[in-house]
Short mmCIF file of C-alpha atoms in Angstrom, two decimals:
data_model
loop_
_atom_site.label_atom_id
_atom_site.label_comp_id
_atom_site.label_asym_id
_atom_site.label_seq_id
_atom_site.Cartn_x
_atom_site.Cartn_y
_atom_site.Cartn_z
CA UNK A 1379 35.85 -79.70 -11.31
CA UNK A 1380 37.84 -77.12 -13.49
CA UNK A 1381 34.43 -75.42 -13.42
CA UNK A 1382 33.96 -75.38 -10.19
CA UNK A 1383 36.99 -74.36 -8.90
CA UNK A 1384 36.46 -71.38 -11.52
CA UNK A 1385 32.72 -70.42 -9.96
CA UNK A 1386 34.43 -70.64 -6.47
CA UNK A 1387 36.88 -68.06 -7.90
CA UNK A 1388 33.91 -65.61 -8.81
CA UNK A 1389 32.03 -65.92 -5.95
CA UNK A 1390 34.62 -65.67 -3.91
CA UNK A 1391 35.88 -62.10 -6.15
CA UNK A 1392 32.57 -60.75 -6.00
CA UNK A 1393 32.33 -61.63 -2.00
CA UNK A 1394 35.64 -59.44 -1.52
CA UNK A 1395 34.56 -57.05 -4.15
CA UNK A 1396 31.50 -55.97 -2.55
CA UNK A 1397 32.82 -56.31 0.99
CA UNK A 1398 35.37 -53.69 -0.08
CA UNK A 1399 33.03 -50.98 -1.57
CA UNK A 1400 31.12 -51.73 1.57
CA UNK A 1401 34.21 -50.95 3.56
CA UNK A 1402 34.90 -47.75 1.14
CA UNK A 1403 30.91 -45.86 1.72
CA UNK A 1404 30.62 -43.85 4.41
CA UNK A 1405 29.17 -45.31 7.76
CA UNK A 1406 25.79 -43.34 8.30
CA UNK A 1407 23.48 -45.63 9.78
CA UNK A 1408 22.37 -45.03 13.39
CA UNK A 1409 19.45 -43.25 15.21
CA UNK A 1410 18.79 -39.28 14.62
CA UNK A 1411 17.03 -36.17 15.08
CA UNK A 1412 16.01 -33.13 13.53
CA UNK A 1413 14.60 -31.96 16.75
CA UNK A 1414 15.59 -28.07 16.85
CA UNK A 1415 14.27 -24.11 18.28
CA UNK A 1416 15.47 -22.89 15.23
CA UNK A 1417 12.92 -22.58 12.43
CA UNK A 1418 13.16 -23.12 8.43
CA UNK A 1419 12.67 -19.93 7.78
CA UNK A 1420 14.10 -16.61 9.37
CA UNK A 1421 12.39 -14.57 11.64
CA UNK A 1422 12.22 -11.00 10.92
CA UNK A 1423 14.52 -9.94 13.72
CA UNK A 1424 17.69 -11.45 12.06
CA UNK A 1425 17.49 -9.79 9.25
CA UNK A 1426 20.21 -11.26 6.98
CA UNK A 1427 22.11 -12.87 9.33
CA UNK A 1428 22.93 -16.68 8.80
CA UNK A 1429 23.75 -17.31 13.16
CA UNK A 1430 22.71 -16.00 15.91
CA UNK A 1431 24.60 -13.96 18.62
CA UNK A 1432 25.28 -15.95 21.67
CA UNK A 1433 23.06 -13.74 23.82
CA UNK A 1434 20.67 -15.05 21.15
CA UNK A 1435 21.03 -18.48 21.66
CA UNK A 1436 21.41 -18.19 25.54
CA UNK A 1437 17.46 -16.62 25.41
CA UNK A 1438 15.88 -18.99 23.40
CA UNK A 1439 17.70 -22.17 24.88
CA UNK A 1440 16.71 -20.29 28.45
CA UNK A 1441 13.00 -20.09 27.65
CA UNK A 1442 12.73 -23.82 25.90
CA UNK A 1443 14.01 -24.92 29.36
CA UNK A 1444 12.11 -23.35 31.65
CA UNK A 1445 8.73 -24.50 29.26
CA UNK A 1446 9.70 -27.87 30.10
CA UNK A 1447 10.22 -27.08 33.76
CA UNK A 1448 7.11 -25.12 33.88
CA UNK A 1449 5.34 -28.77 31.60
CA UNK A 1450 6.52 -30.96 34.14
CA UNK A 1451 4.84 -29.06 37.51
CA UNK A 1452 1.56 -30.64 38.48
CA UNK A 1453 -1.68 -29.07 36.14
CA UNK A 1454 -3.90 -26.91 38.28
CA UNK A 1455 -7.24 -28.22 38.84
CA UNK A 1456 -8.76 -24.81 38.90
CA UNK A 1457 -7.03 -23.34 35.95
CA UNK A 1458 -9.40 -21.83 33.56
CA UNK A 1459 -11.28 -23.73 30.72
CA UNK A 1460 -10.24 -22.03 26.54
CA UNK A 1461 -12.79 -19.20 26.21
CA UNK A 1462 -11.77 -19.25 22.43
CA UNK A 1463 -13.80 -21.26 20.44
CA UNK A 1464 -10.21 -23.53 20.04
CA UNK A 1465 -10.02 -27.05 21.20
CA UNK A 1466 -6.72 -26.10 22.81
CA UNK A 1467 -3.73 -28.87 22.32
CA UNK A 1468 -1.01 -30.93 23.82
CA UNK A 1469 0.69 -29.51 26.93
CA UNK A 1470 4.75 -29.52 27.27
CA UNK A 1471 4.55 -33.32 28.47
CA UNK A 1472 3.37 -34.44 25.02
CA UNK A 1473 5.94 -32.38 23.27
CA UNK A 1474 9.31 -32.81 21.89
CA UNK A 1475 10.17 -29.77 19.85
CA UNK A 1476 13.65 -28.88 20.68
CA UNK A 1477 15.46 -27.82 23.39
CA UNK A 1478 18.76 -26.18 21.50
CA UNK A 1479 19.22 -23.60 18.49
CA UNK A 1480 20.61 -25.76 15.70
CA UNK A 1481 24.55 -25.42 15.03
CA UNK A 1482 26.01 -26.31 11.31
CA UNK A 1483 29.69 -26.44 12.31
CA UNK A 1484 29.02 -25.31 15.44
CA UNK A 1485 27.61 -22.04 13.94
CA UNK A 1486 24.05 -20.85 15.52
CA UNK A 1487 21.87 -20.68 12.49
CA UNK A 1488 18.96 -18.29 12.44
CA UNK A 1489 17.18 -20.33 10.09
CA UNK A 1490 17.21 -23.98 8.19
CA UNK A 1491 17.10 -22.70 4.59
CA UNK A 1492 19.90 -20.50 3.99
CA UNK A 1493 19.00 -18.09 1.32
CA UNK A 1494 19.99 -14.66 1.68
CA UNK A 1495 17.38 -13.93 3.51
CA UNK A 1496 16.40 -17.08 5.31
CA UNK A 1497 12.89 -16.85 3.19
CA UNK A 1498 11.38 -19.33 0.58
CA UNK A 1499 12.21 -17.38 -2.83
CA UNK A 1500 9.69 -15.63 -4.26
CA UNK A 1501 7.61 -17.65 -7.54
CA UNK A 1502 8.97 -16.56 -10.84
CA UNK A 1503 6.91 -14.83 -13.27
CA UNK A 1504 4.61 -16.78 -15.20
CA UNK A 1505 4.71 -19.64 -12.04
CA UNK A 1506 1.79 -21.33 -11.61
CA UNK A 1507 2.42 -20.61 -7.71
CA UNK A 1508 1.47 -17.01 -7.00
CA UNK A 1509 3.72 -14.88 -3.90
CA UNK A 1510 0.42 -14.99 -2.26
CA UNK A 1511 -0.29 -18.62 -2.17
CA UNK A 1512 3.93 -19.14 -1.35
CA UNK A 1513 3.10 -17.50 1.99
CA UNK A 1514 0.21 -19.31 2.65
CA UNK A 1515 2.58 -22.43 3.01
CA UNK A 1516 4.39 -22.87 6.70
CA UNK A 1517 6.86 -24.87 7.30
CA UNK A 1518 5.15 -26.22 10.27
CA UNK A 1519 1.87 -25.14 11.43
CA UNK A 1520 2.10 -25.41 14.96
CA UNK A 1521 3.83 -23.21 17.90
CA UNK A 1522 4.42 -23.34 21.60
CA UNK A 1523 2.46 -21.01 23.50
CA UNK A 1524 3.33 -19.44 27.03
CA UNK A 1525 1.96 -22.56 28.54
CA UNK A 1526 4.16 -24.76 26.84
CA UNK A 1527 1.08 -26.14 24.55
CA UNK A 1528 0.42 -26.81 20.83
CA UNK A 1529 -1.14 -24.18 18.72
CA UNK A 1530 -1.99 -23.25 15.51
CA UNK A 1531 -0.22 -20.55 13.51
CA UNK A 1532 -2.62 -18.27 11.94
CA UNK A 1533 -6.73 -17.62 11.36
CA UNK A 1534 -6.95 -21.17 10.67
CA UNK A 1535 -6.96 -21.64 14.80
CA UNK A 1536 -9.66 -19.47 15.76
CA UNK A 1537 -12.26 -20.75 12.31
CA UNK A 1538 -12.86 -23.99 12.23
CA UNK A 1539 -12.98 -25.92 8.97
CA UNK A 1540 -15.88 -28.16 7.24
CA UNK A 1541 -15.37 -31.37 5.51
CA UNK A 1542 -17.45 -33.09 3.09
CA UNK A 1543 -15.21 -36.01 2.62
CA UNK A 1544 -12.01 -37.38 4.43
CA UNK A 1545 -10.09 -37.10 1.77
CA UNK A 1546 -10.11 -33.33 1.89
CA UNK A 1547 -8.60 -33.65 5.27
CA UNK A 1548 -5.01 -33.20 5.36
CA UNK A 1549 -2.41 -36.38 5.62
CA UNK A 1550 -1.48 -36.33 8.49
CA UNK A 1551 -5.05 -35.66 9.97
CA UNK A 1552 -5.91 -39.06 7.90
CA UNK A 1553 -3.24 -40.91 9.52
CA UNK A 1554 -1.84 -41.43 5.88
CA UNK A 1555 2.17 -40.07 6.19
CA UNK A 1556 4.63 -38.00 8.07
CA UNK A 1557 3.36 -34.22 9.44
CA UNK A 1558 4.87 -31.10 7.10
CA UNK A 1559 8.47 -32.42 5.67
CA UNK A 1560 9.02 -35.12 8.40
CA UNK A 1561 9.44 -37.62 5.47
CA UNK A 1562 9.47 -36.20 2.16
CA UNK A 1563 12.44 -34.23 1.17
CA UNK A 1564 13.82 -31.56 2.04
CA UNK A 1565 13.31 -33.69 5.64
CA UNK A 1566 12.61 -30.85 8.09
CA UNK A 1567 11.51 -30.90 11.63
CA UNK A 1568 8.12 -30.23 12.32
CA UNK A 1569 8.21 -27.94 15.62
CA UNK A 1570 5.80 -30.49 17.39
CA UNK A 1571 7.00 -34.06 18.09
CA UNK A 1572 9.01 -37.32 17.02
CA UNK A 1573 11.72 -35.56 15.08
CA UNK A 1574 13.67 -38.80 14.88
CA UNK A 1575 15.12 -41.00 12.43
CA UNK A 1576 16.75 -44.52 11.72
CA UNK A 1577 19.19 -44.91 8.48
CA UNK A 1578 20.03 -48.39 7.40
CA UNK A 1579 22.25 -48.76 4.64
CA UNK A 1580 22.39 -52.13 2.28
CA UNK A 1581 24.03 -53.16 -0.53
CA UNK A 1582 20.74 -51.95 -2.88
CA UNK A 1583 19.26 -49.28 -1.09
CA UNK A 1584 19.43 -46.80 1.84
CA UNK A 1585 16.22 -46.83 4.12
CA UNK A 1586 15.16 -43.59 6.18
CA UNK A 1587 12.80 -44.84 9.04
CA UNK A 1588 11.01 -41.88 9.67
CA UNK A 1589 9.36 -41.93 13.38
CA UNK A 1590 6.48 -39.94 12.78
CA UNK A 1591 3.36 -42.19 11.36
CA UNK A 1592 5.99 -44.56 11.01
CA UNK A 1593 7.14 -44.04 7.17
CA UNK A 1594 9.66 -45.66 5.36
CA UNK A 1595 11.49 -43.63 2.86
CA UNK A 1596 13.57 -46.16 0.38
CA UNK A 1597 16.77 -44.86 -1.93
CA UNK A 1598 17.44 -47.31 -4.51
CA UNK A 1599 20.98 -47.35 -5.17
CA UNK A 1600 23.36 -48.94 -8.46
CA UNK A 1601 20.88 -46.57 -10.62
CA UNK A 1602 20.32 -43.15 -11.50
CA UNK A 1603 17.10 -43.91 -13.40
CA UNK A 1604 13.69 -42.10 -12.23
CA UNK A 1605 10.55 -43.87 -12.55
CA UNK A 1606 7.94 -42.81 -15.57
CA UNK A 1607 6.96 -39.63 -14.60
CA UNK A 1608 3.43 -40.62 -14.45
CA UNK A 1609 4.29 -42.76 -11.11
CA UNK A 1610 4.48 -40.56 -8.24
CA UNK A 1611 4.50 -42.37 -4.81
CA UNK A 1612 4.64 -41.05 -1.06
CA UNK A 1613 7.68 -39.05 -0.39
CA UNK A 1614 8.43 -39.16 -4.67
CA UNK A 1615 10.89 -41.64 -6.04
CA UNK A 1616 14.12 -41.32 -4.87
CA UNK A 1617 17.62 -42.81 -6.00
CA UNK A 1618 21.26 -41.92 -4.65
CA UNK A 1619 24.88 -42.64 -5.17
CA UNK A 1620 28.19 -42.26 -2.86
CA UNK A 1621 30.53 -39.49 -3.35
CA UNK A 1622 33.33 -39.92 -1.14
CA UNK A 1623 31.98 -39.97 2.02
CA UNK A 1624 28.70 -38.57 1.33
CA UNK A 1625 25.47 -40.10 0.22
CA UNK A 1626 23.79 -38.31 -2.22
CA UNK A 1627 20.05 -38.53 -3.10
CA UNK A 1628 18.23 -37.09 -5.64
CA UNK A 1629 14.04 -37.18 -5.84
CA UNK A 1630 11.30 -36.16 -8.49
CA UNK A 1631 7.88 -37.56 -9.14
CA UNK A 1632 6.86 -35.90 -6.09
CA UNK A 1633 2.57 -36.46 -5.48
CA UNK A 1634 0.42 -33.51 -5.80
CA UNK A 1635 -0.81 -34.02 -1.95
CA UNK A 1636 3.36 -33.66 -1.05
CA UNK A 1637 4.22 -30.87 -2.90
CA UNK A 1638 6.85 -27.78 -1.31
CA UNK A 1639 5.55 -24.32 -1.13
CA UNK A 1640 3.35 -25.68 -4.28
CA UNK A 1641 5.93 -26.92 -6.66
CA UNK A 1642 5.06 -31.02 -7.38
CA UNK A 1643 5.20 -31.57 -11.06
CA UNK A 1644 9.08 -30.87 -11.67
CA UNK A 1645 10.11 -30.70 -8.24
CA UNK A 1646 13.67 -31.81 -7.77
CA UNK A 1647 15.36 -32.15 -4.32
CA UNK A 1648 18.32 -33.23 -4.37
CA UNK A 1649 19.91 -33.99 -0.56
CA UNK A 1650 23.55 -34.64 1.03
CA UNK A 1651 24.33 -36.82 4.15
CA UNK A 1652 27.78 -36.92 5.22
CA UNK A 1653 29.23 -37.82 8.83
CA UNK A 1654 30.53 -35.29 10.25
CA UNK A 1655 31.26 -36.82 13.74
CA UNK A 1656 30.44 -39.70 15.67
CA UNK A 1657 27.13 -38.20 16.65
CA UNK A 1658 26.64 -35.20 14.25
CA UNK A 1659 25.24 -35.74 10.79
CA UNK A 1660 25.78 -32.75 8.34
CA UNK A 1661 22.37 -32.84 5.43
CA UNK A 1662 22.08 -30.56 2.83
CA UNK A 1663 19.37 -30.14 0.28
CA UNK A 1664 19.37 -28.11 -2.92
CA UNK A 1665 15.40 -27.66 -4.35
CA UNK A 1666 14.50 -26.92 -8.12
CA UNK A 1667 11.48 -26.77 -10.01
CA UNK A 1668 11.72 -24.17 -12.69
CA UNK A 1669 7.91 -23.92 -13.42
CA UNK A 1670 8.24 -22.23 -9.63
CA UNK A 1671 11.57 -20.32 -9.44
CA UNK A 1672 14.18 -19.46 -11.58
CA UNK A 1673 17.32 -20.98 -10.26
CA UNK A 1674 18.22 -23.31 -7.55
CA UNK A 1675 18.31 -22.97 -3.48
CA UNK A 1676 18.51 -24.50 -0.83
CA UNK A 1677 19.40 -24.79 3.46
CA UNK A 1678 21.27 -26.74 5.69
CA UNK A 1679 21.48 -28.14 9.21
CA UNK A 1680 23.22 -31.08 11.15
CA UNK A 1681 21.08 -34.18 12.87
CA UNK A 1682 22.25 -35.23 16.30
CA UNK A 1683 22.63 -38.66 17.15
CA UNK A 1684 19.61 -39.81 18.87
CA UNK A 1685 19.98 -41.33 23.08
CA UNK A 1686 17.79 -43.81 22.36
CA UNK A 1687 15.66 -46.13 20.03
CA UNK A 1688 13.14 -45.61 17.06
CA UNK A 1689 9.51 -46.79 18.04
CA UNK A 1690 7.00 -47.96 16.23
CA UNK A 1691 4.60 -44.73 16.03
CA UNK A 1692 0.81 -45.67 15.70
CA UNK A 1693 -1.37 -42.55 14.67
CA UNK A 1694 -5.01 -42.93 15.77
CA UNK A 1695 -6.42 -39.68 16.51
CA UNK A 1696 -7.58 -38.72 12.94
CA UNK A 1697 -9.04 -42.21 13.00
CA UNK A 1698 -11.27 -41.72 16.12
CA UNK A 1699 -11.50 -38.29 15.45
CA UNK A 1700 -13.30 -38.34 12.12
CA UNK A 1701 -16.86 -39.21 13.03
CA UNK A 1702 -16.62 -36.52 14.94
CA UNK A 1703 -15.39 -34.21 12.65
CA UNK A 1704 -17.38 -34.84 9.60
CA UNK A 1705 -20.56 -35.27 12.01
CA UNK A 1706 -19.98 -31.46 13.51
CA UNK A 1707 -19.57 -30.18 9.63
CA UNK A 1708 -22.91 -32.24 8.62
CA UNK A 1709 -23.93 -30.17 12.18
CA UNK A 1710 -22.68 -26.90 10.96
CA UNK A 1711 -24.42 -27.36 7.62
CA UNK A 1712 -27.99 -27.91 9.01
CA UNK A 1713 -27.63 -25.30 10.99
CA UNK A 1714 -26.42 -22.78 8.42
CA UNK A 1715 -29.91 -24.65 6.01
CA UNK A 1716 -31.75 -23.41 8.72
CA UNK A 1717 -30.41 -19.89 9.72
CA UNK A 1718 -31.10 -19.77 5.37
CA UNK A 1719 -34.66 -21.00 5.63
CA UNK A 1720 -35.54 -18.45 8.29
CA UNK A 1721 -34.57 -15.72 6.96
CA UNK A 1722 -36.41 -16.71 3.69
CA UNK A 1723 -39.10 -17.10 5.75
CA UNK A 1724 -39.28 -13.62 6.55
#
């Protein structure tokens, strides 16, 4: 009887201690969105300015509202077809890149990255990633054209890429993980749609459900020890702990397929989540990779509370399109071989 009483007493103490620890932890749970008209890196016209003027904000947000209005109008059945060789993209009715400039502590920002020029720092001397290669990495491959439809940045939108097998295609095209940096840290909006998240806090873990491609990031609590360097899961290996009103998450062990501006082997991203209002969640990140950059750098933004739920996202386009993409590549191979053969005969 005495032993049972002691056990019950210890059990009650453990429950009380757990309840107290949970009561002290910050409440970060809820549905959130990081959709925004502010880009990851800073457009040249802002120079070294971290904040936009009221006039610049009004111009951007008015244009976004106009795109919504135009996208909601009835489609003209006599509109011309695309003639430039591209396949076009979704119209505005299927997109949700955001309607507002990102505010941080009420200040409208020119970029999410907070380096002096708002750009990703140049690689250090001797880096495995050259400056030229780094310029080819973008935060999002998409932008909205004058019709409010999704289009691709750069010359790739005019040039069809040829694939030998599905593994050569991007993770997003294959519907394996989130587009851009929606899922792996640092988490960024993709400029396209589905920039929504659910955060659930447990005793041993925090789970961040990413709407895009229904990803789930699991942040282990109660230990700061990472897995062996040879184990590199999607989104890396995340461990977290609370510092007062802030959840700190440290992620390493990124797979090469989810490199950040070329860095992955020694990439470490430290994130800090802090609720700053009932409907705002501060998000700051620091990026480190000694093999690529001389010193750490980072950025910040604020999640806004999502007015609604995060539903399951089913990605099928890559699955359905895969035979057509690979079939088109083989047709291009045959056409090229035929041209070469004809040229040799002459």
